[in-house]
XYZ file of C-alpha atoms in Angstrom:
405
model
C 41.800 14.977 -58.965
C 39.885 13.565 -62.916
C 38.517 15.885 -64.132
C 35.993 16.711 -67.511
C 34.569 19.907 -68.554
C 31.305 21.016 -69.326
C 31.571 24.628 -70.853
C 27.939 26.912 -70.763
C 27.976 29.764 -73.579
C 26.856 33.286 -71.972
C 25.746 35.801 -75.014
C 25.808 39.438 -74.152
C 26.156 42.832 -76.252
C 26.789 39.739 -78.721
C 29.673 38.209 -77.041
C 29.903 34.470 -75.560
C 31.036 34.238 -72.864
C 32.488 30.441 -71.938
C 31.598 29.226 -67.901
C 34.774 26.253 -67.576
C 32.740 23.788 -64.649
C 34.553 20.611 -64.349
C 32.677 17.008 -63.669
C 35.180 14.835 -61.456
C 35.474 10.877 -62.413
C 33.286 9.308 -60.210
C 36.171 5.967 -57.795
C 38.171 3.562 -59.472
C 35.443 0.270 -58.618
C 36.410 -3.585 -58.466
C 36.165 -5.404 -61.662
C 32.854 -7.813 -61.678
C 33.464 -10.973 -63.599
C 29.848 -11.025 -66.492
C 29.356 -13.871 -68.722
C 25.630 -13.893 -68.910
C 22.480 -11.906 -68.465
C 21.977 -11.633 -64.178
C 21.901 -9.105 -61.961
C 25.387 -7.741 -61.609
C 25.578 -8.009 -65.691
C 22.543 -5.428 -65.077
C 24.371 -3.431 -63.035
C 27.596 -3.428 -64.621
C 25.536 -2.528 -67.865
C 23.992 0.477 -66.676
C 26.977 2.378 -65.541
C 26.537 5.851 -68.368
C 29.372 5.477 -69.958
C 30.137 8.874 -69.527
C 30.353 8.806 -65.553
C 32.442 5.754 -65.486
C 35.580 4.716 -64.402
C 34.849 1.116 -65.669
C 34.052 0.137 -69.017
C 32.177 -2.838 -69.840
C 32.294 -4.909 -72.696
C 32.944 -1.813 -75.287
C 32.529 -3.864 -78.763
C 35.082 -3.647 -81.482
C 35.108 -5.080 -84.928
C 38.242 -6.218 -87.117
C 38.975 -5.278 -90.967
C 41.846 -7.177 -92.145
C 43.779 -9.706 -90.363
C 45.762 -7.464 -88.686
C 42.940 -4.589 -88.280
C 42.720 -1.698 -85.897
C 39.975 -0.609 -83.663
C 39.897 2.298 -81.564
C 38.082 2.208 -77.849
C 36.400 5.597 -76.434
C 38.908 6.326 -73.549
C 42.520 5.474 -73.634
C 42.194 2.119 -71.437
C 45.142 2.095 -67.908
C 44.108 -1.462 -67.589
C 42.678 -3.264 -69.993
C 40.858 -6.322 -67.820
C 40.212 -8.761 -70.658
C 39.239 -8.578 -74.324
C 36.589 -11.573 -74.925
C 34.326 -12.606 -78.376
C 31.249 -11.174 -77.996
C 29.578 -13.683 -76.302
C 31.664 -13.566 -73.587
C 32.998 -17.434 -73.364
C 36.260 -17.063 -75.754
C 39.284 -14.619 -73.983
C 42.257 -14.113 -75.892
C 45.650 -12.686 -75.035
C 47.550 -10.051 -75.273
C 50.443 -10.179 -77.155
C 49.017 -13.290 -79.027
C 46.468 -12.342 -80.080
C 46.483 -8.532 -81.047
C 48.607 -5.221 -79.249
C 47.489 -2.086 -77.554
C 48.791 0.725 -77.981
C 46.933 3.810 -76.530
C 43.514 3.392 -77.602
C 43.834 1.874 -80.246
C 43.350 -2.535 -80.210
C 45.261 -4.097 -83.731
C 44.825 -7.545 -84.365
C 48.196 -9.596 -84.823
C 47.900 -11.894 -88.111
C 48.019 -15.445 -86.135
C 45.999 -14.622 -83.392
C 43.013 -16.380 -82.985
C 40.091 -13.271 -82.450
C 37.054 -13.242 -85.397
C 37.754 -10.478 -88.049
C 36.251 -10.161 -91.061
C 38.360 -10.522 -95.036
C 38.270 -6.851 -96.572
C 37.027 -8.220 -99.523
C 33.951 -10.090 -97.483
C 32.678 -7.327 -95.289
C 33.220 -5.030 -98.423
C 31.445 -7.013 -101.009
C 31.937 -5.854 -104.405
C 27.824 -7.268 -104.949
C 25.405 -6.794 -103.070
C 25.005 -10.095 -100.532
C 20.729 -9.252 -100.123
C 18.649 -7.405 -102.818
C 15.881 -6.351 -100.010
C 19.631 -4.727 -98.535
C 21.260 -3.047 -101.361
C 23.615 -1.561 -99.066
C 26.407 1.254 -100.933
C 29.753 1.692 -99.862
C 29.792 5.941 -100.261
C 33.949 5.910 -101.263
C 33.849 9.849 -99.447
C 33.558 7.806 -96.475
C 35.036 4.392 -96.361
C 38.567 3.710 -94.868
C 39.799 2.329 -98.039
C 39.909 3.221 -101.786
C 38.298 1.107 -103.992
C 38.429 1.285 -107.797
C 34.893 -0.538 -108.760
C 31.575 0.018 -106.313
C 31.422 -1.935 -103.193
C 28.628 -3.038 -100.862
C 28.226 -3.593 -97.462
C 27.655 -5.934 -96.183
C 24.357 -6.817 -94.061
C 22.693 -9.421 -91.839
C 20.487 -9.613 -88.581
C 20.562 -11.962 -85.542
C 24.644 -12.587 -85.111
C 26.068 -12.722 -88.812
C 28.090 -9.052 -87.132
C 27.934 -9.993 -83.315
C 29.584 -13.222 -83.986
C 32.735 -11.090 -85.222
C 32.946 -8.445 -82.762
C 35.325 -8.597 -79.403
C 34.044 -6.828 -76.060
C 36.610 -5.027 -74.390
C 36.296 -4.558 -71.145
C 38.560 -1.552 -69.246
C 39.587 0.372 -66.696
C 40.631 4.547 -68.487
C 41.359 8.106 -66.726
C 40.000 9.962 -69.011
C 37.328 12.933 -68.587
C 34.312 12.601 -70.492
C 34.083 15.587 -73.517
C 31.180 15.558 -74.879
C 27.897 17.159 -74.512
C 26.778 15.496 -70.598
C 23.321 14.224 -71.053
C 21.007 16.253 -68.916
C 18.113 14.650 -66.060
C 14.601 16.117 -66.733
C 13.108 15.391 -64.160
C 11.069 18.008 -63.875
C 9.207 16.898 -66.964
C 8.215 13.215 -65.029
C 7.162 14.253 -61.766
C 3.688 12.047 -61.731
C 6.518 9.561 -62.670
C 8.723 9.539 -60.224
C 5.669 10.326 -57.843
C 4.377 6.263 -58.262
C 7.976 5.373 -58.010
C 8.642 6.489 -54.594
C 5.412 5.963 -52.976
C 6.239 2.335 -54.593
C 2.657 2.064 -57.068
C 2.114 0.027 -60.071
C 3.004 1.812 -63.113
C 2.816 1.114 -67.036
C 4.919 1.602 -69.731
C 4.283 1.116 -73.338
C 7.027 1.746 -75.954
C 6.401 2.996 -79.693
C 7.487 3.921 -82.797
C 10.401 1.780 -85.354
C 12.464 -1.801 -85.226
C 14.324 0.382 -82.136
C 11.695 0.317 -80.553
C 10.846 -3.008 -80.703
C 14.209 -3.813 -79.564
C 16.334 -4.749 -82.465
C 18.915 -6.050 -81.662
C 19.895 -7.089 -77.955
C 20.974 -10.504 -77.525
C 18.631 -11.730 -75.632
C 15.870 -11.441 -78.252
C 15.122 -13.057 -81.814
C 16.456 -10.100 -83.275
C 19.474 -10.782 -81.649
C 20.056 -14.562 -81.798
C 19.015 -15.312 -78.671
C 22.787 -15.856 -78.409
C 25.308 -14.979 -75.348
C 24.956 -12.849 -73.705
C 21.441 -12.688 -73.747
C 20.845 -9.522 -72.788
C 17.216 -8.067 -72.675
C 16.012 -5.061 -74.911
C 16.907 -1.938 -73.526
C 13.442 -0.725 -72.353
C 12.806 -4.158 -70.619
C 15.838 -3.757 -69.240
C 15.273 0.616 -68.245
C 11.318 -1.196 -66.670
C 13.586 -3.970 -64.517
C 16.217 -1.376 -63.259
C 13.176 0.874 -61.782
C 11.224 -2.440 -60.538
C 14.880 -3.322 -58.174
C 15.714 0.246 -57.712
C 12.237 2.148 -56.427
C 9.947 -1.944 -55.915
C 7.403 -0.863 -57.625
C 5.935 -3.523 -59.787
C 6.386 -2.047 -63.381
C 4.502 -3.529 -66.157
C 6.207 -2.825 -69.980
C 3.815 -3.231 -72.730
C 5.861 -3.302 -76.583
C 3.379 -1.515 -79.410
C 6.768 -0.457 -81.446
C 6.797 -2.225 -84.981
C 9.869 -3.285 -87.761
C 10.473 -0.506 -90.578
C 7.424 2.354 -89.546
C 7.603 5.619 -90.114
C 5.494 8.876 -88.244
C 3.264 8.265 -90.633
C 2.456 4.770 -89.299
C 2.652 5.352 -85.811
C -0.437 7.736 -86.680
C -2.170 5.554 -89.290
C -1.902 2.290 -85.622
C -2.685 4.905 -83.511
C -6.014 3.440 -82.440
C -5.519 0.311 -82.926
C -1.694 0.139 -80.578
C -2.915 3.256 -78.565
C -5.671 4.490 -77.703
C -7.288 3.157 -75.005
C -4.231 1.251 -74.011
C -3.639 2.549 -69.730
C -0.279 4.348 -70.438
C 1.432 6.112 -67.397
C 5.008 6.713 -69.530
C 5.131 6.402 -73.369
C 8.393 5.605 -74.688
C 8.338 6.466 -78.167
C 11.556 5.856 -80.613
C 10.692 7.654 -84.265
C 13.322 9.254 -86.891
C 14.960 6.228 -87.832
C 12.861 6.050 -91.336
C 12.100 9.482 -92.283
C 14.464 9.375 -94.026
C 12.882 10.704 -96.968
C 11.229 13.380 -95.169
C 10.852 17.138 -94.760
C 11.577 18.917 -92.219
C 7.550 20.949 -91.340
C 6.487 17.546 -93.197
C 8.162 15.427 -89.720
C 7.697 18.146 -87.457
C 3.826 18.214 -88.358
C 3.418 14.837 -87.948
C 5.328 13.892 -84.852
C 2.953 17.447 -83.325
C -0.093 15.346 -84.183
C 0.907 12.030 -82.608
C 2.030 13.616 -79.619
C -1.588 15.783 -79.471
C -3.388 12.954 -79.993
C -1.717 10.777 -77.344
C -1.859 13.896 -74.682
C -5.826 14.698 -75.966
C -6.682 11.112 -74.889
C -3.824 10.689 -71.925
C -3.820 13.767 -70.592
C -1.848 12.371 -67.151
C 0.546 10.269 -69.093
C 4.481 11.622 -69.249
C 6.321 10.801 -73.055
C 9.623 10.140 -73.137
C 11.377 10.698 -76.223
C 14.478 8.664 -77.905
C 16.020 10.558 -80.750
C 17.553 8.653 -83.969
C 21.408 7.551 -84.803
C 22.341 7.389 -88.196
C 22.758 5.213 -90.409
C 25.950 3.605 -90.739
C 28.197 6.164 -92.333
C 30.809 4.430 -94.478
C 26.292 3.238 -96.576
C 24.860 5.631 -98.495
C 22.380 5.273 -97.046
C 20.695 8.777 -95.162
C 19.330 9.287 -91.747
C 20.280 12.245 -90.907
C 19.965 11.930 -87.496
C 21.308 15.165 -86.377
C 18.585 16.930 -88.347
C 16.001 15.065 -86.863
C 17.290 14.811 -83.167
C 16.664 19.225 -84.217
C 12.904 18.422 -85.757
C 11.988 16.291 -82.617
C 13.046 19.174 -80.180
C 10.728 21.363 -83.024
C 7.990 19.285 -82.552
C 7.850 19.382 -78.508
C 8.562 23.206 -78.819
C 5.271 23.735 -80.695
C 3.273 21.291 -77.562
C 1.164 22.261 -75.182
C 2.043 19.156 -73.491
C 6.348 20.091 -73.557
C 6.094 20.180 -69.630
C 5.939 16.369 -69.439
C 7.837 15.687 -72.542
C 11.528 14.835 -72.249
C 14.201 13.504 -75.007
C 17.193 11.516 -74.391
C 19.246 12.202 -77.561
C 21.581 9.666 -78.755
C 22.568 11.131 -81.688
C 24.757 13.432 -79.850
C 26.588 10.351 -77.742
C 26.981 8.785 -81.047
C 28.421 11.758 -82.997
C 31.303 12.171 -79.902
C 31.963 8.346 -80.187
C 32.842 8.805 -83.753
C 34.388 11.623 -83.042
C 37.088 9.771 -80.771
C 37.849 7.607 -84.008
C 35.116 4.306 -83.133
C 33.620 2.921 -86.855
C 30.022 2.592 -86.827
C 30.468 -1.596 -87.278
C 31.437 -1.279 -83.998
C 28.844 -1.051 -82.330
C 26.403 -1.576 -85.400
C 24.256 -5.330 -85.372
C 23.052 -5.570 -89.165
C 25.820 -2.676 -89.971
C 23.197 -0.804 -90.998
C 21.000 0.729 -88.876
C 19.876 -1.657 -85.876
C 22.589 -1.742 -82.519
C 23.807 -4.198 -80.676
C 23.726 -4.415 -76.528
C 26.807 -2.370 -76.039
C 24.780 0.757 -77.546
C 21.310 -0.791 -76.715
C 23.007 -0.011 -73.251
C 24.048 3.488 -73.772
C 19.664 3.473 -75.619
C 18.463 2.540 -71.308
C 21.050 4.994 -69.991
C 20.542 8.328 -71.865
C 16.778 6.546 -71.063
C 17.222 6.315 -67.228
C 19.432 9.645 -66.658
C 16.540 12.334 -69.031
C 13.855 10.784 -66.750
C 15.399 10.305 -63.129
C 18.856 12.339 -63.678
C 20.686 12.513 -60.033
C 18.890 9.740 -58.818
C 20.373 7.310 -61.885
C 23.780 8.867 -62.199
C 24.821 12.494 -60.262
C 28.313 14.209 -62.195
C 29.849 16.199 -59.910
C 31.713 18.713 -60.456
C 34.498 20.731 -58.462
């Protein structure tokens, strides 16, 4: 019997005791063949990374002819290694080798890769996105200042691989938790098959950057829609409700921009559930300013929509090999602090994206494995994670139930 460990800290008399709960991994399931977006792909892609044995199309990238990449879990069985678009199949031995959870490119192999000097540039390739390499975080040493290559649409996903595998590892990170008590009115409508209206607001990740089936991801195979559309389609499929989806987010926005544009984008809109993705562009803010702005935005929303619910998605960091800083851990804490100051916190849930991404880093994965523009826009693999976290926060065990011993 395979299990994950959940540790609950209890403080008493200045000392901390630990209660260990062991979560049982679900039974193995047969792999489903996936080529491009359809119902079967959606079901496979929404299996929570923390509560499944089968991982579909985990993305990696090779830097150098004999580059090496890391998987989240130790694979028991590799079902396939494909290109990002799922149109090419690569062969073990000829194209790559596997050692534990490490995949290494064969020098004469056919898999795409980045030449070292094409990825770590001597000059910026885009004057509007000068991304200096942080030597303290970079996997390589250079005599001169280097710059990370930047690009949107298919520039980076065209070099990424998609690995499907089965594993027996226990998830040992912070277990995502349902917050269903915050969304009772939404659940009542879903259970009653009533129509609900979902609006997304915030920055470029709120827009849907860079899902492969959008213009931001190049509208290319496997044509996955943005995660919020996937979120709504899941609710429709499971509950039989009509979900009306509107996206009012804009790339580059800070929280102050959300406030400035609130009246034209949100105030008079009919909303049951607002999904708010903020914090990704507020790297130059400070706690007091950020918390104040988030509190203002939330209070204005509930003043105009007293019966609605709010679901906040926290940001991940920028590429940690760069000098660009978002400090997702700090912003995640600021968001929690702002919510605690709100009168309607009983109707606000928070999906902590940073915490899971940090766990992935701790397992050895590189940010370039999952970034679609190499700085802050996620590819399909991380957009799927965001959707899994949002659904878990909203639905709890009705989406995925972690069984403990």
